[in-house]
PDB file of C-alpha atoms in Angstrom:
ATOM      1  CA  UNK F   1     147.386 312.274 -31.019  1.00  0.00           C
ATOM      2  CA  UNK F   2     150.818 313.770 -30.540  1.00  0.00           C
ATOM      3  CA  UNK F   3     150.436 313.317 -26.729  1.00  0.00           C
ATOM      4  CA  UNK F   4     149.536 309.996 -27.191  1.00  0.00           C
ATOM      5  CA  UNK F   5     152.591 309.194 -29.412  1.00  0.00           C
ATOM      6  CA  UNK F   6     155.034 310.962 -27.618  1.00  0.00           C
ATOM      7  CA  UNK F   7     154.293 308.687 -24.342  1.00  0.00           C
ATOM      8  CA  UNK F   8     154.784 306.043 -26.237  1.00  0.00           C
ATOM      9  CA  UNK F   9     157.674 306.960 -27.461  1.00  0.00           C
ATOM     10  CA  UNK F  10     158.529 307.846 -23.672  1.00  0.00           C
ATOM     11  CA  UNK F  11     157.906 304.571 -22.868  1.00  0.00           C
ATOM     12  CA  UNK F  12     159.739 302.749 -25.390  1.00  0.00           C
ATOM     13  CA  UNK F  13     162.911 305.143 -24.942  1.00  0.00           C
ATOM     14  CA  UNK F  14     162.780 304.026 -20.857  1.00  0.00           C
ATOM     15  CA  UNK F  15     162.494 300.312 -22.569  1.00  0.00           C
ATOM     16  CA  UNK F  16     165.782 300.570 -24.618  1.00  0.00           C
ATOM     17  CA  UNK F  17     167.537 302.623 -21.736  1.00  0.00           C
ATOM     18  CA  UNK F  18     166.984 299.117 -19.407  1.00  0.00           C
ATOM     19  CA  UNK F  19     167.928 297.063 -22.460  1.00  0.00           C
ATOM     20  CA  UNK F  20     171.093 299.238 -22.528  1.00  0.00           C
ATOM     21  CA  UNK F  21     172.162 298.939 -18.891  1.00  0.00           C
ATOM     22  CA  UNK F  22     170.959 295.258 -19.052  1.00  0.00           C
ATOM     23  CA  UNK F  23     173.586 294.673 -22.166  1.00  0.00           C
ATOM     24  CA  UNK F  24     175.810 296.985 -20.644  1.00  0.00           C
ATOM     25  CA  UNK F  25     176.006 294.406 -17.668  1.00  0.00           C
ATOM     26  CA  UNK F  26     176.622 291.328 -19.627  1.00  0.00           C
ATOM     27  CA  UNK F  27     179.253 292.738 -21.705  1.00  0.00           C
ATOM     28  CA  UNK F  28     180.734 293.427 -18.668  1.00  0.00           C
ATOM     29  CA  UNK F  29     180.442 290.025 -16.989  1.00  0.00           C
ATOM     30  CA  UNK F  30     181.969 289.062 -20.583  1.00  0.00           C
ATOM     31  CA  UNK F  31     184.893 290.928 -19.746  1.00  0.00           C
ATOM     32  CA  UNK F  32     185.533 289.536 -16.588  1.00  0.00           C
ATOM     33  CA  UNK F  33     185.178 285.972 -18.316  1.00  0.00           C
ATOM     34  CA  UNK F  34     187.875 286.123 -20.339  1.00  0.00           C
ATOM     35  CA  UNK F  35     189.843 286.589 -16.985  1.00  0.00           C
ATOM     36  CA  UNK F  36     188.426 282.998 -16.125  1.00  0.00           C
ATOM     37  CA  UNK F  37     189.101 281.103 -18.849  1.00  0.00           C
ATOM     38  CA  UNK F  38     192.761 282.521 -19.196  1.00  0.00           C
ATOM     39  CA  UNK F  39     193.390 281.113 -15.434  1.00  0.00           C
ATOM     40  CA  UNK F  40     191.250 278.061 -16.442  1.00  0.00           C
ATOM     41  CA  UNK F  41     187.993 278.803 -13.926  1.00  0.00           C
ATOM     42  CA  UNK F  42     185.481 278.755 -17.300  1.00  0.00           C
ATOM     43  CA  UNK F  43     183.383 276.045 -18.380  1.00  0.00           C
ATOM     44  CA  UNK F  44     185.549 273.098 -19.574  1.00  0.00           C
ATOM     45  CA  UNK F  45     185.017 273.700 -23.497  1.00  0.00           C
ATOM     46  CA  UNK F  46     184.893 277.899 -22.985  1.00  0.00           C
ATOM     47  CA  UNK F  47     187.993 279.026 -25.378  1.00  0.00           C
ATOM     48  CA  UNK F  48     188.152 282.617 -26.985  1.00  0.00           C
ATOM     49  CA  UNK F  49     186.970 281.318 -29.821  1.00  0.00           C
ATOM     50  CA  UNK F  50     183.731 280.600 -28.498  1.00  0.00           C
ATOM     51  CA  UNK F  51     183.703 283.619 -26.192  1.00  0.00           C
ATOM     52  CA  UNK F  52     183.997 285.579 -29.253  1.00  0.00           C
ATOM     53  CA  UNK F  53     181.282 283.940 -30.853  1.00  0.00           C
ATOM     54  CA  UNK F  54     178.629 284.407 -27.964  1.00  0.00           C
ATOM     55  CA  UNK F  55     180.256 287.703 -27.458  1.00  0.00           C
ATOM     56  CA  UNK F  56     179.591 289.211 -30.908  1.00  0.00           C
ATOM     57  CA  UNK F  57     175.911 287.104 -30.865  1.00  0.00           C
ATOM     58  CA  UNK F  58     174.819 289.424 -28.056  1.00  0.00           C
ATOM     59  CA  UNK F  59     176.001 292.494 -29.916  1.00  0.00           C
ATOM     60  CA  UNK F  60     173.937 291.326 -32.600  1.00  0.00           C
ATOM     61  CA  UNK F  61     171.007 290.598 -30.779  1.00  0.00           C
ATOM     62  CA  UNK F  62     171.306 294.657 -29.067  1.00  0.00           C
ATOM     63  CA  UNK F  63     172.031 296.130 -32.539  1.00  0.00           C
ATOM     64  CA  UNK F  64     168.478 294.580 -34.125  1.00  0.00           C
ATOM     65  CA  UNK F  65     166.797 295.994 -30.787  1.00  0.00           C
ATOM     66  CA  UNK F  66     168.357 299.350 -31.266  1.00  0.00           C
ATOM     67  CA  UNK F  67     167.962 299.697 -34.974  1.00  0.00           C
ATOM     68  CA  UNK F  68     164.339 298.833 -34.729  1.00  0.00           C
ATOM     69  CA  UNK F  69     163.804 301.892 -32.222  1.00  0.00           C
ATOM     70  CA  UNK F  70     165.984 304.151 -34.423  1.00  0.00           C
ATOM     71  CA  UNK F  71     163.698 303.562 -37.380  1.00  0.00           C
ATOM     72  CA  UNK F  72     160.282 303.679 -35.940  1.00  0.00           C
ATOM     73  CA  UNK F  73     161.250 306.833 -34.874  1.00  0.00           C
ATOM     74  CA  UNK F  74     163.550 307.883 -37.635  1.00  0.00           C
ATOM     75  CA  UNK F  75     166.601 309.007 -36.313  1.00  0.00           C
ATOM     76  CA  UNK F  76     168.868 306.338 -38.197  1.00  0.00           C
ATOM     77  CA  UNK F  77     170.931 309.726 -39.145  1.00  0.00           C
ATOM     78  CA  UNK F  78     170.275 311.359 -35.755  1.00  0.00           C
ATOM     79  CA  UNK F  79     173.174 311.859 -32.550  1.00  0.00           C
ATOM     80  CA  UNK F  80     171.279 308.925 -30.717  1.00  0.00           C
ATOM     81  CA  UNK F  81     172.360 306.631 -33.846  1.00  0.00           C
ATOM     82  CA  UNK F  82     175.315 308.261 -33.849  1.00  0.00           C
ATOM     83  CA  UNK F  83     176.485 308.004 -30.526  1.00  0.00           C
ATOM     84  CA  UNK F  84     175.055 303.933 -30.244  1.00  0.00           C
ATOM     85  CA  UNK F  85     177.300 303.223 -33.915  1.00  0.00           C
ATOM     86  CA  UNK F  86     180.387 304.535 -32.064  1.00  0.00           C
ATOM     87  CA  UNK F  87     179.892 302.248 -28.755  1.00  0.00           C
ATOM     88  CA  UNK F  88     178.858 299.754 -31.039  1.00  0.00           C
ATOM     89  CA  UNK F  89     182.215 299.873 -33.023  1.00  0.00           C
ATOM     90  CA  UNK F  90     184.197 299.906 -29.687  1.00  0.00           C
ATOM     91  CA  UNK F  91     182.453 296.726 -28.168  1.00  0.00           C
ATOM     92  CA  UNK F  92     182.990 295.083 -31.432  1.00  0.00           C
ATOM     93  CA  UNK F  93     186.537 296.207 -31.537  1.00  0.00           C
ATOM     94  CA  UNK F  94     187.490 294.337 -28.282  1.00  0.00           C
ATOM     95  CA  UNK F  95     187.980 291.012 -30.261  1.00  0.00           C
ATOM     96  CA  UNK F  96     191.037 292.819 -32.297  1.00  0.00           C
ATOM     97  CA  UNK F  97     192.472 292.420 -28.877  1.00  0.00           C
ATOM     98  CA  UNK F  98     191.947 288.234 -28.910  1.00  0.00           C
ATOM     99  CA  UNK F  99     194.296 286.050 -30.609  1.00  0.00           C
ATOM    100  CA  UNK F 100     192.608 282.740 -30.607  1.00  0.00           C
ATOM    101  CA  UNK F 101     194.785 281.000 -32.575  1.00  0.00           C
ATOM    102  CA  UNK F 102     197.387 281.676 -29.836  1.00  0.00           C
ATOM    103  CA  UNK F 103     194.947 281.875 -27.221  1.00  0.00           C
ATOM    104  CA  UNK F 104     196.353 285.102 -25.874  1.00  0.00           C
ATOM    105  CA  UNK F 105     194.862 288.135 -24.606  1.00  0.00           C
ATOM    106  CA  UNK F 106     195.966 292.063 -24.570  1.00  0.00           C
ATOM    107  CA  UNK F 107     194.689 292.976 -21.300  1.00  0.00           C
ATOM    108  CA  UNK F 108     196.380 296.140 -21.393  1.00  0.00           C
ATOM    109  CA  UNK F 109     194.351 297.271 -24.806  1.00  0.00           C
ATOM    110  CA  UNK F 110     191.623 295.824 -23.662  1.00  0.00           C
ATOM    111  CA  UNK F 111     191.170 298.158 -20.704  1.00  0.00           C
ATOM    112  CA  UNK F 112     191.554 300.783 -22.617  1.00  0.00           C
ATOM    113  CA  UNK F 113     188.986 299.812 -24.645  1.00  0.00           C
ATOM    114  CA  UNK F 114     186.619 299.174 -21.467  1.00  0.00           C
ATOM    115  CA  UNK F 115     187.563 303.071 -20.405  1.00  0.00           C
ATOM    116  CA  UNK F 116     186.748 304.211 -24.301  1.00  0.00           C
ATOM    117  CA  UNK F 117     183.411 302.360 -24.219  1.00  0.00           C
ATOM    118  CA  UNK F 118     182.630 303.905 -20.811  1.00  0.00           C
ATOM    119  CA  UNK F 119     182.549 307.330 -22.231  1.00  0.00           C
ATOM    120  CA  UNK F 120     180.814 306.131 -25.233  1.00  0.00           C
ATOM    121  CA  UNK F 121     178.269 304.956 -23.150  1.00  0.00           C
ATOM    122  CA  UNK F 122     178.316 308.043 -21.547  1.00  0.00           C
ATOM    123  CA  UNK F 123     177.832 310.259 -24.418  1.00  0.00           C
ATOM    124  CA  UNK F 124     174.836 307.618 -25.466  1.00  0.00           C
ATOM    125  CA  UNK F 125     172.843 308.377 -22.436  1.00  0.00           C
ATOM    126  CA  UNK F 126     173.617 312.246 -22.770  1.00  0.00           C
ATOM    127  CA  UNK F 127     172.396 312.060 -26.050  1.00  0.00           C
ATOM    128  CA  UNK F 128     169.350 310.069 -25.358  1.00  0.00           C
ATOM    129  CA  UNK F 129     168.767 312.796 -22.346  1.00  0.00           C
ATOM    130  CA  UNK F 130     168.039 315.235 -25.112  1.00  0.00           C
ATOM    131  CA  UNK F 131     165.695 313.144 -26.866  1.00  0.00           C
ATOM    132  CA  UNK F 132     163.519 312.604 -23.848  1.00  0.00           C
ATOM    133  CA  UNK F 133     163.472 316.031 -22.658  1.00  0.00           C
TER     134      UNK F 133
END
């Protein structure tokens, strides 16, 4: 039975490692929108305000799927969850850098926020390493 549930569990690790490149990739095309709508390439009716929106939607969305692997295999107070709160806090922390009301952007805080949530991400998949070995 053990076998049995640790390839599953294989399995389902490898499924939230492609989910996490896979977000990993859109937050990253985010990043490079806000670049568009600041020279006025976006979508006609794209502001921050709605970036942020969609932005923090998505974050949402890879939270749930994260959470619900963390507690089928309990480790909601392992290094995996962890590791995923602090890139988690990072990604969210981007929109500090956003001033809609203004519509104004700190580029220069927010790539050094992209470099912090590179090693986060980083120190996600090391930790995850562990888990699967």
């Amino acid at each position: 039975m053990t076998t049995k549930t640790s390839k599953y569990r294989i399995l389902e690790t490898n499924v939230l490692l492609e989910r996490f490149v896979t977000y990993n990739e859109v937050f990253t095309e985010y990043l490079k929108t806000i670049k568009l709508i600041e020279r006025g390439e976006a979508l006609r009716y794209e502001t921050y305000s709605r970036w942020i929106d969609n932005y923090l939607t998505n974050i949402k969305s890879f939270i749930k799927l994260c959470n619900s692997y963390l507690s089928k295999y309990n480790l909601e107070n392992s290094t995996i969850a962890e590791k995923l709160n602090n890139y988690f806090m990072d990604l969210i922390d981007i929109v500090n850098y956003m001033d809609v009301d203004h519509n104004l952007v700190d580029h220069s805080s927010i790539e050094k926020a992209q470099s912090k949530i590179r090693a986060r991400q980083e120190e996600f998949l090391q930790a995850l390493n562990i888990l699967v070995k």
